[in-house]
mmCIF file of C-alpha atoms in Angstrom:
data_model
loop_
_atom_site.group_PDB
_atom_site.id
_atom_site.type_symbol
_atom_site.label_atom_id
_atom_site.label_comp_id
_atom_site.label_asym_id
_atom_site.label_seq_id
_atom_site.Cartn_x
_atom_site.Cartn_y
_atom_site.Cartn_z
ATOM 1 C CA UNK O 1 123.076 -20.076 94.637
ATOM 2 C CA UNK O 2 120.819 -21.290 91.861
ATOM 3 C CA UNK O 3 119.548 -19.244 88.923
ATOM 4 C CA UNK O 4 116.306 -18.308 90.688
ATOM 5 C CA UNK O 5 117.984 -16.997 93.855
ATOM 6 C CA UNK O 6 120.535 -15.128 91.760
ATOM 7 C CA UNK O 7 117.844 -13.295 89.825
ATOM 8 C CA UNK O 8 116.061 -12.489 93.084
ATOM 9 C CA UNK O 9 119.114 -10.512 94.213
ATOM 10 C CA UNK O 10 118.954 -8.454 91.027
ATOM 11 C CA UNK O 11 115.254 -7.831 91.635
ATOM 12 C CA UNK O 12 115.871 -6.830 95.258
ATOM 13 C CA UNK O 13 118.549 -4.294 94.279
ATOM 14 C CA UNK O 14 116.915 -2.777 91.196
ATOM 15 C CA UNK O 15 117.554 0.850 92.137
ATOM 16 C CA UNK O 16 120.270 3.494 91.794
ATOM 17 C CA UNK O 17 122.883 3.337 94.600
ATOM 18 C CA UNK O 18 125.589 5.936 94.116
ATOM 19 C CA UNK O 19 128.582 6.055 96.428
ATOM 20 C CA UNK O 20 127.808 7.677 99.775
ATOM 21 C CA UNK O 21 124.018 7.701 99.238
ATOM 22 C CA UNK O 22 121.367 6.220 101.557
ATOM 23 C CA UNK O 23 120.602 3.718 98.788
ATOM 24 C CA UNK O 24 124.201 2.494 98.807
ATOM 25 C CA UNK O 25 123.990 1.937 102.572
ATOM 26 C CA UNK O 26 120.665 0.141 102.074
ATOM 27 C CA UNK O 27 122.414 -2.240 99.673
ATOM 28 C CA UNK O 28 125.297 -2.811 102.104
ATOM 29 C CA UNK O 29 122.792 -3.800 104.778
ATOM 30 C CA UNK O 30 121.024 -6.050 102.278
ATOM 31 C CA UNK O 31 124.290 -7.870 101.562
ATOM 32 C CA UNK O 32 124.796 -8.368 105.298
ATOM 33 C CA UNK O 33 121.311 -9.864 105.555
ATOM 34 C CA UNK O 34 122.050 -12.304 102.735
ATOM 35 C CA UNK O 35 125.133 -13.468 104.592
ATOM 36 C CA UNK O 36 123.174 -13.803 107.833
ATOM 37 C CA UNK O 37 120.756 -16.154 106.064
ATOM 38 C CA UNK O 38 123.697 -18.561 105.735
ATOM 39 C CA UNK O 39 124.817 -18.033 109.335
ATOM 40 C CA UNK O 40 127.680 -15.733 108.294
ATOM 41 C CA UNK O 41 128.525 -12.529 110.140
ATOM 42 C CA UNK O 42 129.755 -9.665 108.007
ATOM 43 C CA UNK O 43 130.715 -6.182 109.116
ATOM 44 C CA UNK O 44 130.535 -2.661 107.723
ATOM 45 C CA UNK O 45 133.616 -0.453 107.505
ATOM 46 C CA UNK O 46 132.844 3.216 106.913
ATOM 47 C CA UNK O 47 135.136 5.617 105.090
ATOM 48 C CA UNK O 48 134.867 9.287 104.247
ATOM 49 C CA UNK O 49 133.846 10.475 100.790
ATOM 50 C CA UNK O 50 133.333 13.910 99.279
ATOM 51 C CA UNK O 51 129.649 14.744 98.853
ATOM 52 C CA UNK O 52 127.717 17.659 97.389
ATOM 53 C CA UNK O 53 124.147 18.851 96.966
ATOM 54 C CA UNK O 54 123.588 20.866 93.797
ATOM 55 C CA UNK O 55 121.520 23.964 94.597
ATOM 56 C CA UNK O 56 121.602 25.505 91.127
ATOM 57 C CA UNK O 57 123.094 24.489 87.804
ATOM 58 C CA UNK O 58 122.417 26.432 84.624
ATOM 59 C CA UNK O 59 124.109 26.374 81.229
ATOM 60 C CA UNK O 60 123.266 28.780 78.427
ATOM 61 C CA UNK O 61 124.687 29.192 74.929
ATOM 62 C CA UNK O 62 123.978 32.472 73.146
ATOM 63 C CA UNK O 63 121.189 33.085 75.642
ATOM 64 C CA UNK O 64 119.490 29.702 75.135
ATOM 65 C CA UNK O 65 119.186 27.459 78.209
ATOM 66 C CA UNK O 66 120.540 23.951 77.688
ATOM 67 C CA UNK O 67 119.443 21.116 80.034
ATOM 68 C CA UNK O 68 122.397 20.163 82.200
ATOM 69 C CA UNK O 69 123.626 18.716 85.472
ATOM 70 C CA UNK O 70 126.325 20.561 87.384
ATOM 71 C CA UNK O 71 129.517 18.787 88.339
ATOM 72 C CA UNK O 72 129.484 17.962 92.017
ATOM 73 C CA UNK O 73 132.489 19.117 94.060
ATOM 74 C CA UNK O 74 133.408 21.670 91.388
ATOM 75 C CA UNK O 75 132.745 24.633 93.678
ATOM 76 C CA UNK O 76 130.201 27.427 93.374
ATOM 77 C CA UNK O 77 130.763 30.166 90.812
ATOM 78 C CA UNK O 78 129.412 31.865 87.730
ATOM 79 C CA UNK O 79 131.330 32.405 84.506
ATOM 80 C CA UNK O 80 130.539 33.724 81.019
ATOM 81 C CA UNK O 81 133.031 33.309 78.181
ATOM 82 C CA UNK O 82 133.427 32.259 74.545
ATOM 83 C CA UNK O 83 132.641 28.583 73.965
ATOM 84 C CA UNK O 84 135.445 26.438 72.575
ATOM 85 C CA UNK O 85 135.121 22.826 71.423
ATOM 86 C CA UNK O 86 138.357 20.983 72.203
ATOM 87 C CA UNK O 87 138.423 18.470 69.367
ATOM 88 C CA UNK O 88 142.064 17.435 69.793
ATOM 89 C CA UNK O 89 144.597 17.485 72.624
ATOM 90 C CA UNK O 90 147.697 18.617 70.730
ATOM 91 C CA UNK O 91 149.531 21.658 72.059
ATOM 92 C CA UNK O 92 147.955 24.055 69.568
ATOM 93 C CA UNK O 93 144.399 22.912 70.299
ATOM 94 C CA UNK O 94 144.977 23.172 74.042
ATOM 95 C CA UNK O 95 146.430 26.665 73.684
ATOM 96 C CA UNK O 96 143.042 27.860 72.402
ATOM 97 C CA UNK O 97 141.414 27.124 75.800
ATOM 98 C CA UNK O 98 142.577 30.409 77.337
ATOM 99 C CA UNK O 99 139.688 32.480 78.611
ATOM 100 C CA UNK O 100 137.118 29.993 77.270
ATOM 101 C CA UNK O 101 134.461 27.609 78.487
ATOM 102 C CA UNK O 102 135.724 24.370 76.990
ATOM 103 C CA UNK O 103 133.533 21.567 75.652
ATOM 104 C CA UNK O 104 135.260 18.204 75.372
ATOM 105 C CA UNK O 105 134.486 14.625 74.377
ATOM 106 C CA UNK O 106 134.433 11.764 76.856
ATOM 107 C CA UNK O 107 135.124 11.742 80.562
ATOM 108 C CA UNK O 108 136.989 14.431 82.439
ATOM 109 C CA UNK O 109 140.208 12.635 83.356
ATOM 110 C CA UNK O 110 143.158 13.875 85.388
ATOM 111 C CA UNK O 111 145.430 14.881 82.521
ATOM 112 C CA UNK O 112 142.633 16.482 80.501
ATOM 113 C CA UNK O 113 141.597 18.641 83.447
ATOM 114 C CA UNK O 114 145.161 19.620 84.265
ATOM 115 C CA UNK O 115 145.768 20.507 80.605
ATOM 116 C CA UNK O 116 142.767 22.807 80.274
ATOM 117 C CA UNK O 117 143.627 24.440 83.612
ATOM 118 C CA UNK O 118 147.233 25.012 82.550
ATOM 119 C CA UNK O 119 145.968 26.586 79.323
ATOM 120 C CA UNK O 120 143.633 29.017 81.055
ATOM 121 C CA UNK O 121 140.153 27.483 80.721
ATOM 122 C CA UNK O 122 137.481 29.202 82.820
ATOM 123 C CA UNK O 123 134.904 26.400 82.811
ATOM 124 C CA UNK O 124 134.140 23.102 81.114
ATOM 125 C CA UNK O 125 131.327 21.144 79.487
ATOM 126 C CA UNK O 126 131.140 17.384 78.915
ATOM 127 C CA UNK O 127 128.379 15.329 77.350
ATOM 128 C CA UNK O 128 127.125 11.772 77.463
ATOM 129 C CA UNK O 129 124.280 9.667 76.134
ATOM 130 C CA UNK O 130 123.898 8.654 72.498
ATOM 131 C CA UNK O 131 122.688 10.713 69.560
ATOM 132 C CA UNK O 132 120.836 7.652 68.223
ATOM 133 C CA UNK O 133 118.942 6.804 71.430
ATOM 134 C CA UNK O 134 115.470 8.166 72.165
ATOM 135 C CA UNK O 135 116.255 9.215 75.743
ATOM 136 C CA UNK O 136 117.710 12.546 76.816
ATOM 137 C CA UNK O 137 119.327 11.242 80.005
ATOM 138 C CA UNK O 138 122.171 13.215 81.568
ATOM 139 C CA UNK O 139 124.618 11.553 83.948
ATOM 140 C CA UNK O 140 125.397 13.230 87.271
ATOM 141 C CA UNK O 141 129.168 13.614 87.365
ATOM 142 C CA UNK O 142 131.681 14.995 89.831
ATOM 143 C CA UNK O 143 135.052 16.712 89.820
ATOM 144 C CA UNK O 144 137.064 14.178 91.778
ATOM 145 C CA UNK O 145 139.479 15.537 94.348
ATOM 146 C CA UNK O 146 142.470 13.703 92.897
ATOM 147 C CA UNK O 147 141.649 15.312 89.538
ATOM 148 C CA UNK O 148 141.197 18.887 90.773
ATOM 149 C CA UNK O 149 144.010 18.899 93.350
ATOM 150 C CA UNK O 150 142.022 21.644 95.052
ATOM 151 C CA UNK O 151 141.829 23.904 91.974
ATOM 152 C CA UNK O 152 138.196 24.081 90.840
ATOM 153 C CA UNK O 153 136.483 25.657 87.856
ATOM 154 C CA UNK O 154 132.760 25.185 87.194
ATOM 155 C CA UNK O 155 131.535 22.455 84.895
ATOM 156 C CA UNK O 156 128.329 20.913 83.591
ATOM 157 C CA UNK O 157 127.351 17.726 81.812
ATOM 158 C CA UNK O 158 124.793 17.727 78.974
ATOM 159 C CA UNK O 159 123.202 15.241 76.595
ATOM 160 C CA UNK O 160 124.987 14.335 73.363
ATOM 161 C CA UNK O 161 122.068 15.554 71.242
ATOM 162 C CA UNK O 162 122.406 19.056 72.690
ATOM 163 C CA UNK O 163 126.192 19.006 72.302
ATOM 164 C CA UNK O 164 125.819 18.211 68.605
ATOM 165 C CA UNK O 165 123.238 20.971 68.129
ATOM 166 C CA UNK O 166 125.441 23.560 69.869
ATOM 167 C CA UNK O 167 128.425 22.845 67.628
ATOM 168 C CA UNK O 168 126.315 22.434 64.494
ATOM 169 C CA UNK O 169 124.670 25.818 65.071
ATOM 170 C CA UNK O 170 127.976 27.574 65.797
ATOM 171 C CA UNK O 171 127.406 28.378 69.486
ATOM 172 C CA UNK O 172 129.599 31.305 70.501
ATOM 173 C CA UNK O 173 129.071 32.531 74.067
ATOM 174 C CA UNK O 174 128.434 30.235 77.027
ATOM 175 C CA UNK O 175 127.487 30.866 80.611
ATOM 176 C CA UNK O 176 127.723 28.459 83.561
ATOM 177 C CA UNK O 177 126.069 29.101 86.913
ATOM 178 C CA UNK O 178 126.886 26.527 89.568
ATOM 179 C CA UNK O 179 125.945 26.636 93.242
ATOM 180 C CA UNK O 180 126.284 23.715 95.624
ATOM 181 C CA UNK O 181 126.789 22.629 99.198
ATOM 182 C CA UNK O 182 129.926 20.487 99.569
ATOM 183 C CA UNK O 183 130.533 18.307 102.617
ATOM 184 C CA UNK O 184 132.057 15.046 103.828
ATOM 185 C CA UNK O 185 129.854 11.951 103.885
ATOM 186 C CA UNK O 186 130.406 8.231 104.340
ATOM 187 C CA UNK O 187 130.482 5.189 102.126
ATOM 188 C CA UNK O 188 130.917 1.597 103.332
ATOM 189 C CA UNK O 189 132.780 -1.587 102.564
ATOM 190 C CA UNK O 190 131.061 -4.848 103.505
ATOM 191 C CA UNK O 191 133.552 -7.383 104.867
ATOM 192 C CA UNK O 192 133.284 -11.101 105.594
ATOM 193 C CA UNK O 193 136.120 -13.194 107.023
ATOM 194 C CA UNK O 194 136.405 -16.961 106.708
ATOM 195 C CA UNK O 195 139.592 -17.805 108.682
ATOM 196 C CA UNK O 196 142.064 -20.381 107.432
ATOM 197 C CA UNK O 197 144.887 -22.380 108.974
ATOM 198 C CA UNK O 198 147.472 -19.606 108.926
ATOM 199 C CA UNK O 199 147.917 -15.871 108.489
ATOM 200 C CA UNK O 200 147.998 -15.726 104.701
ATOM 201 C CA UNK O 201 144.748 -15.217 102.848
ATOM 202 C CA UNK O 202 143.052 -14.535 99.539
ATOM 203 C CA UNK O 203 140.988 -11.342 99.268
ATOM 204 C CA UNK O 204 137.932 -11.285 96.989
ATOM 205 C CA UNK O 205 136.521 -7.963 95.810
ATOM 206 C CA UNK O 206 133.533 -6.642 93.891
ATOM 207 C CA UNK O 207 131.815 -3.265 94.036
ATOM 208 C CA UNK O 208 128.124 -2.860 94.750
ATOM 209 C CA UNK O 209 127.580 0.848 94.021
ATOM 210 C CA UNK O 210 126.228 2.192 90.730
ATOM 211 C CA UNK O 211 126.413 5.357 88.670
ATOM 212 C CA UNK O 212 123.711 8.004 88.892
ATOM 213 C CA UNK O 213 121.446 6.736 86.099
ATOM 214 C CA UNK O 214 122.006 3.038 86.508
ATOM 215 C CA UNK O 215 120.478 0.200 88.500
ATOM 216 C CA UNK O 216 123.876 -1.397 88.027
ATOM 217 C CA UNK O 217 122.735 -4.992 87.578
ATOM 218 C CA UNK O 218 125.545 -5.791 85.149
ATOM 219 C CA UNK O 219 127.965 -3.222 86.566
ATOM 220 C CA UNK O 220 128.272 -4.484 89.180
ATOM 221 C CA UNK O 221 125.638 -6.241 91.227
ATOM 222 C CA UNK O 222 126.681 -9.198 89.086
ATOM 223 C CA UNK O 223 130.135 -9.227 90.669
ATOM 224 C CA UNK O 224 128.599 -8.783 94.110
ATOM 225 C CA UNK O 225 126.340 -11.786 93.482
ATOM 226 C CA UNK O 226 129.439 -13.694 92.404
ATOM 227 C CA UNK O 227 131.048 -12.967 95.781
ATOM 228 C CA UNK O 228 127.888 -14.142 97.533
ATOM 229 C CA UNK O 229 128.096 -17.396 95.600
ATOM 230 C CA UNK O 230 131.760 -17.857 96.521
ATOM 231 C CA UNK O 231 131.060 -17.067 100.178
ATOM 232 C CA UNK O 232 128.183 -19.558 100.285
ATOM 233 C CA UNK O 233 130.422 -22.280 98.847
ATOM 234 C CA UNK O 234 133.444 -21.735 101.087
ATOM 235 C CA UNK O 235 131.326 -21.392 104.227
ATOM 236 C CA UNK O 236 130.693 -25.134 103.943
ATOM 237 C CA UNK O 237 133.905 -26.308 102.256
ATOM 238 C CA UNK O 238 137.440 -26.511 103.671
ATOM 239 C CA UNK O 239 140.055 -23.930 102.753
ATOM 240 C CA UNK O 240 143.677 -23.967 103.854
ATOM 241 C CA UNK O 241 144.013 -20.224 103.372
ATOM 242 C CA UNK O 242 141.957 -17.527 105.024
ATOM 243 C CA UNK O 243 139.399 -15.882 102.757
ATOM 244 C CA UNK O 244 138.295 -12.288 103.038
ATOM 245 C CA UNK O 245 135.384 -10.972 100.993
ATOM 246 C CA UNK O 246 135.144 -7.224 100.431
ATOM 247 C CA UNK O 247 132.094 -5.728 98.760
ATOM 248 C CA UNK O 248 133.488 -2.296 97.929
ATOM 249 C CA UNK O 249 131.579 0.955 98.089
ATOM 250 C CA UNK O 250 132.099 3.955 95.800
ATOM 251 C CA UNK O 251 134.081 2.162 93.110
ATOM 252 C CA UNK O 252 132.354 4.200 90.442
ATOM 253 C CA UNK O 253 133.688 7.354 92.096
ATOM 254 C CA UNK O 254 137.320 6.376 91.608
ATOM 255 C CA UNK O 255 137.893 3.010 93.337
ATOM 256 C CA UNK O 256 137.328 4.730 96.676
ATOM 257 C CA UNK O 257 136.266 1.634 98.608
ATOM 258 C CA UNK O 258 139.252 -0.502 97.669
ATOM 259 C CA UNK O 259 141.618 2.431 98.189
ATOM 260 C CA UNK O 260 140.118 3.003 101.639
ATOM 261 C CA UNK O 261 140.416 -0.691 102.472
ATOM 262 C CA UNK O 262 144.107 -0.790 101.545
ATOM 263 C CA UNK O 263 144.790 2.354 103.586
ATOM 264 C CA UNK O 264 142.939 1.032 106.644
ATOM 265 C CA UNK O 265 144.534 -2.430 106.525
ATOM 266 C CA UNK O 266 148.097 -1.514 105.585
ATOM 267 C CA UNK O 267 149.544 -3.723 108.343
ATOM 268 C CA UNK O 268 147.921 -6.935 107.061
ATOM 269 C CA UNK O 269 148.307 -6.457 103.295
ATOM 270 C CA UNK O 270 151.551 -8.422 103.479
ATOM 271 C CA UNK O 271 149.506 -11.543 104.249
ATOM 272 C CA UNK O 272 147.420 -11.341 101.070
ATOM 273 C CA UNK O 273 148.678 -13.827 98.487
ATOM 274 C CA UNK O 274 146.175 -12.944 95.769
ATOM 275 C CA UNK O 275 143.291 -10.602 94.979
ATOM 276 C CA UNK O 276 140.407 -12.037 92.933
ATOM 277 C CA UNK O 277 138.125 -9.287 91.653
ATOM 278 C CA UNK O 278 134.745 -9.686 89.936
ATOM 279 C CA UNK O 279 133.397 -6.845 87.835
ATOM 280 C CA UNK O 280 130.581 -7.556 85.341
ATOM 281 C CA UNK O 281 129.845 -11.266 84.962
ATOM 282 C CA UNK O 282 126.806 -13.347 84.056
ATOM 283 C CA UNK O 283 125.281 -11.239 81.284
ATOM 284 C CA UNK O 284 123.271 -12.967 78.553
ATOM 285 C CA UNK O 285 125.680 -12.115 75.743
ATOM 286 C CA UNK O 286 129.449 -11.750 75.664
ATOM 287 C CA UNK O 287 132.786 -13.411 76.282
ATOM 288 C CA UNK O 288 134.419 -14.292 79.599
ATOM 289 C CA UNK O 289 137.805 -12.677 80.178
ATOM 290 C CA UNK O 290 140.534 -12.470 82.777
ATOM 291 C CA UNK O 291 142.942 -9.591 83.364
ATOM 292 C CA UNK O 292 146.062 -10.326 85.391
ATOM 293 C CA UNK O 293 147.967 -7.543 87.110
ATOM 294 C CA UNK O 294 150.851 -9.748 88.164
ATOM 295 C CA UNK O 295 153.217 -12.286 86.681
ATOM 296 C CA UNK O 296 152.520 -13.582 83.197
ATOM 297 C CA UNK O 297 152.624 -17.185 84.432
ATOM 298 C CA UNK O 298 149.235 -16.676 86.056
ATOM 299 C CA UNK O 299 147.763 -15.946 82.606
ATOM 300 C CA UNK O 300 148.945 -19.332 81.374
ATOM 301 C CA UNK O 301 147.649 -21.046 84.511
ATOM 302 C CA UNK O 302 144.157 -19.599 84.053
ATOM 303 C CA UNK O 303 144.086 -20.358 80.322
ATOM 304 C CA UNK O 304 145.167 -23.982 80.872
ATOM 305 C CA UNK O 305 142.642 -24.443 83.656
ATOM 306 C CA UNK O 306 139.807 -22.977 81.582
ATOM 307 C CA UNK O 307 140.663 -25.357 78.764
ATOM 308 C CA UNK O 308 140.808 -28.279 81.203
ATOM 309 C CA UNK O 309 137.337 -27.430 82.501
ATOM 310 C CA UNK O 310 135.887 -26.645 79.074
ATOM 311 C CA UNK O 311 135.129 -23.032 79.953
ATOM 312 C CA UNK O 312 135.711 -20.564 77.119
ATOM 313 C CA UNK O 313 137.908 -17.645 78.100
ATOM 314 C CA UNK O 314 140.557 -15.205 76.925
ATOM 315 C CA UNK O 315 142.716 -12.604 78.623
ATOM 316 C CA UNK O 316 146.178 -11.347 79.419
ATOM 317 C CA UNK O 317 148.329 -9.040 81.516
ATOM 318 C CA UNK O 318 147.031 -5.539 82.078
ATOM 319 C CA UNK O 319 145.548 -3.127 84.610
ATOM 320 C CA UNK O 320 141.789 -3.539 84.933
ATOM 321 C CA UNK O 321 139.823 -0.425 85.796
ATOM 322 C CA UNK O 322 138.313 -1.812 88.976
ATOM 323 C CA UNK O 323 138.943 -2.620 92.634
ATOM 324 C CA UNK O 324 141.835 -4.953 91.831
ATOM 325 C CA UNK O 325 144.036 -1.953 91.022
ATOM 326 C CA UNK O 326 144.667 -0.556 94.552
ATOM 327 C CA UNK O 327 145.711 -4.048 95.691
ATOM 328 C CA UNK O 328 148.030 -4.490 92.722
ATOM 329 C CA UNK O 329 149.489 -1.075 93.486
ATOM 330 C CA UNK O 330 150.503 -2.466 96.884
ATOM 331 C CA UNK O 331 152.408 -5.278 95.188
ATOM 332 C CA UNK O 332 149.620 -7.852 95.585
ATOM 333 C CA UNK O 333 149.058 -9.995 92.470
ATOM 334 C CA UNK O 334 145.509 -9.500 91.238
ATOM 335 C CA UNK O 335 143.201 -10.988 88.666
ATOM 336 C CA UNK O 336 139.880 -9.545 87.537
ATOM 337 C CA UNK O 337 137.224 -11.656 85.860
ATOM 338 C CA UNK O 338 134.440 -10.275 83.669
ATOM 339 C CA UNK O 339 131.987 -11.273 80.965
ATOM 340 C CA UNK O 340 132.196 -8.506 78.381
ATOM 341 C CA UNK O 341 129.134 -8.052 76.194
ATOM 342 C CA UNK O 342 129.088 -6.254 72.835
ATOM 343 C CA UNK O 343 127.923 -2.647 73.199
ATOM 344 C CA UNK O 344 124.788 -3.320 71.192
ATOM 345 C CA UNK O 345 123.634 -6.032 73.621
ATOM 346 C CA UNK O 346 124.593 -4.515 76.993
ATOM 347 C CA UNK O 347 125.803 -1.106 78.066
ATOM 348 C CA UNK O 348 126.843 0.309 81.440
ATOM 349 C CA UNK O 349 126.770 3.639 83.289
ATOM 350 C CA UNK O 350 123.323 4.453 81.933
ATOM 351 C CA UNK O 351 119.646 3.676 82.451
ATOM 352 C CA UNK O 352 119.850 0.578 80.244
ATOM 353 C CA UNK O 353 121.892 -1.393 82.799
ATOM 354 C CA UNK O 354 119.099 -3.432 84.405
ATOM 355 C CA UNK O 355 118.457 -7.054 85.288
ATOM 356 C CA UNK O 356 117.096 -7.549 81.745
ATOM 357 C CA UNK O 357 120.741 -7.906 80.676
ATOM 358 C CA UNK O 358 121.384 -10.763 83.070
ATOM 359 C CA UNK O 359 121.020 -14.547 82.923
ATOM 360 C CA UNK O 360 120.677 -16.523 86.141
ATOM 361 C CA UNK O 361 121.931 -19.651 84.371
ATOM 362 C CA UNK O 362 124.984 -17.867 82.948
ATOM 363 C CA UNK O 363 125.679 -16.308 86.341
ATOM 364 C CA UNK O 364 125.586 -19.763 87.940
ATOM 365 C CA UNK O 365 127.964 -21.137 85.292
ATOM 366 C CA UNK O 366 130.377 -18.239 85.759
ATOM 367 C CA UNK O 367 130.289 -18.698 89.539
ATOM 368 C CA UNK O 368 131.035 -22.414 89.136
ATOM 369 C CA UNK O 369 134.208 -21.605 87.224
ATOM 370 C CA UNK O 370 135.207 -18.968 89.778
ATOM 371 C CA UNK O 371 134.706 -21.472 92.598
ATOM 372 C CA UNK O 372 136.947 -23.962 90.804
ATOM 373 C CA UNK O 373 139.715 -21.389 90.387
ATOM 374 C CA UNK O 374 139.360 -19.950 93.883
ATOM 375 C CA UNK O 375 139.345 -23.432 95.433
ATOM 376 C CA UNK O 376 142.750 -24.152 93.902
ATOM 377 C CA UNK O 377 144.148 -20.896 95.270
ATOM 378 C CA UNK O 378 142.541 -21.375 98.683
ATOM 379 C CA UNK O 379 143.788 -24.923 99.155
ATOM 380 C CA UNK O 380 147.173 -24.947 97.416
ATOM 381 C CA UNK O 381 149.873 -26.169 99.793
ATOM 382 C CA UNK O 382 151.820 -23.129 98.645
ATOM 383 C CA UNK O 383 150.183 -20.357 96.647
ATOM 384 C CA UNK O 384 151.670 -20.731 93.159
ATOM 385 C CA UNK O 385 151.383 -17.026 92.305
ATOM 386 C CA UNK O 386 154.553 -14.990 92.828
ATOM 387 C CA UNK O 387 154.136 -12.178 95.367
ATOM 388 C CA UNK O 388 155.725 -9.589 93.101
ATOM 389 C CA UNK O 389 154.738 -6.994 90.532
ATOM 390 C CA UNK O 390 156.536 -7.160 87.152
ATOM 391 C CA UNK O 391 158.078 -3.954 85.806
ATOM 392 C CA UNK O 392 155.663 -3.755 82.862
ATOM 393 C CA UNK O 393 152.728 -3.815 85.297
ATOM 394 C CA UNK O 394 154.353 -1.215 87.575
ATOM 395 C CA UNK O 395 154.584 1.095 84.554
ATOM 396 C CA UNK O 396 150.931 0.520 83.682
ATOM 397 C CA UNK O 397 149.881 1.134 87.298
ATOM 398 C CA UNK O 398 151.826 4.401 87.383
ATOM 399 C CA UNK O 399 150.025 5.524 84.244
ATOM 400 C CA UNK O 400 146.583 4.356 85.338
ATOM 401 C CA UNK O 401 146.923 6.080 88.712
ATOM 402 C CA UNK O 402 148.175 9.259 87.010
ATOM 403 C CA UNK O 403 151.610 9.246 88.603
ATOM 404 C CA UNK O 404 153.169 9.209 85.143
ATOM 405 C CA UNK O 405 151.727 10.525 81.935
ATOM 406 C CA UNK O 406 151.259 7.953 79.180
ATOM 407 C CA UNK O 407 153.406 8.560 76.137
ATOM 408 C CA UNK O 408 151.502 10.102 73.227
ATOM 409 C CA UNK O 409 151.104 7.695 70.334
#
């Protein structure tokens, strides 16, 4: 793929495509059509996802209505209670949640939700956006099933400017009204197989869904374009190992596509020697990184190779918050590649993530490096990466997947 054809993909997919939506399915079918143009036959694999239609969402503070979006899959209920801003997460601060509607900073993660539940919160408020930006966008968020564990209290998301005003003005009494229709829908993984000489194979992943405000050019149509570039190359070049390409749906909703893939293909995971994941490459500004969830030797291999090829890069061992994680959790060594831009030149999960952030030439250069690395893995007489998960990575996976609580610093 050259720079022009790369940028055409961004133009063709310049719309919001949240997990489970008709727009996400439209994008999956678009990816299939791109493969068909090269004579490649991909398939769709559907998987169930929680869905919801918000019928009513209202948030008031001291009788004043605040613009909001209700949390999907947080049930239908109405609650009025004192408003409490949870500034810290120490035991004392959490103890003040009892009988309150709790406002908190950042995302609603598993441990935060379980903590406010355990301390008697009746509802919750989060906020996003930026106090210094002109827009008043509000992200549509959801209470994920693995977070709620079936115990739901109502929640809303508001803009940061309103959150600041509420606390500045000493807001006292809050009311949340939330009504919605919850149901089971479908998301899809797009899969392409390029068979090799034996049963072992490399699996490539990238997600193609976006968040509710975002066209998701950078995060992560860029990674999806990277997979297209890799597929185009290997369709006409030899590879000893089988190659499977998985464009994952609903990553932004909690890695749902890659989790569904691993669950549906449990019997063949043993044949995967390596997962190569692409999430956010090719932007105009920023540094290229790798993140290895596997043996440390792979870090050295990638660093040496990058130096050999004259391709600037840095990285290390860690768990990357992307579709590589479910594979690593199954004991499959994984590496994620990304080009990370400074926040003041490119942001994600908001309306500013558009193709204006992207460079066709940089995308092509990033894809060239990825082809060089993937070609070595695909054609090695024996895959050099150990099929094991080091103890330090197992610990990080347990923490990331909320099986163990991280130690407080």
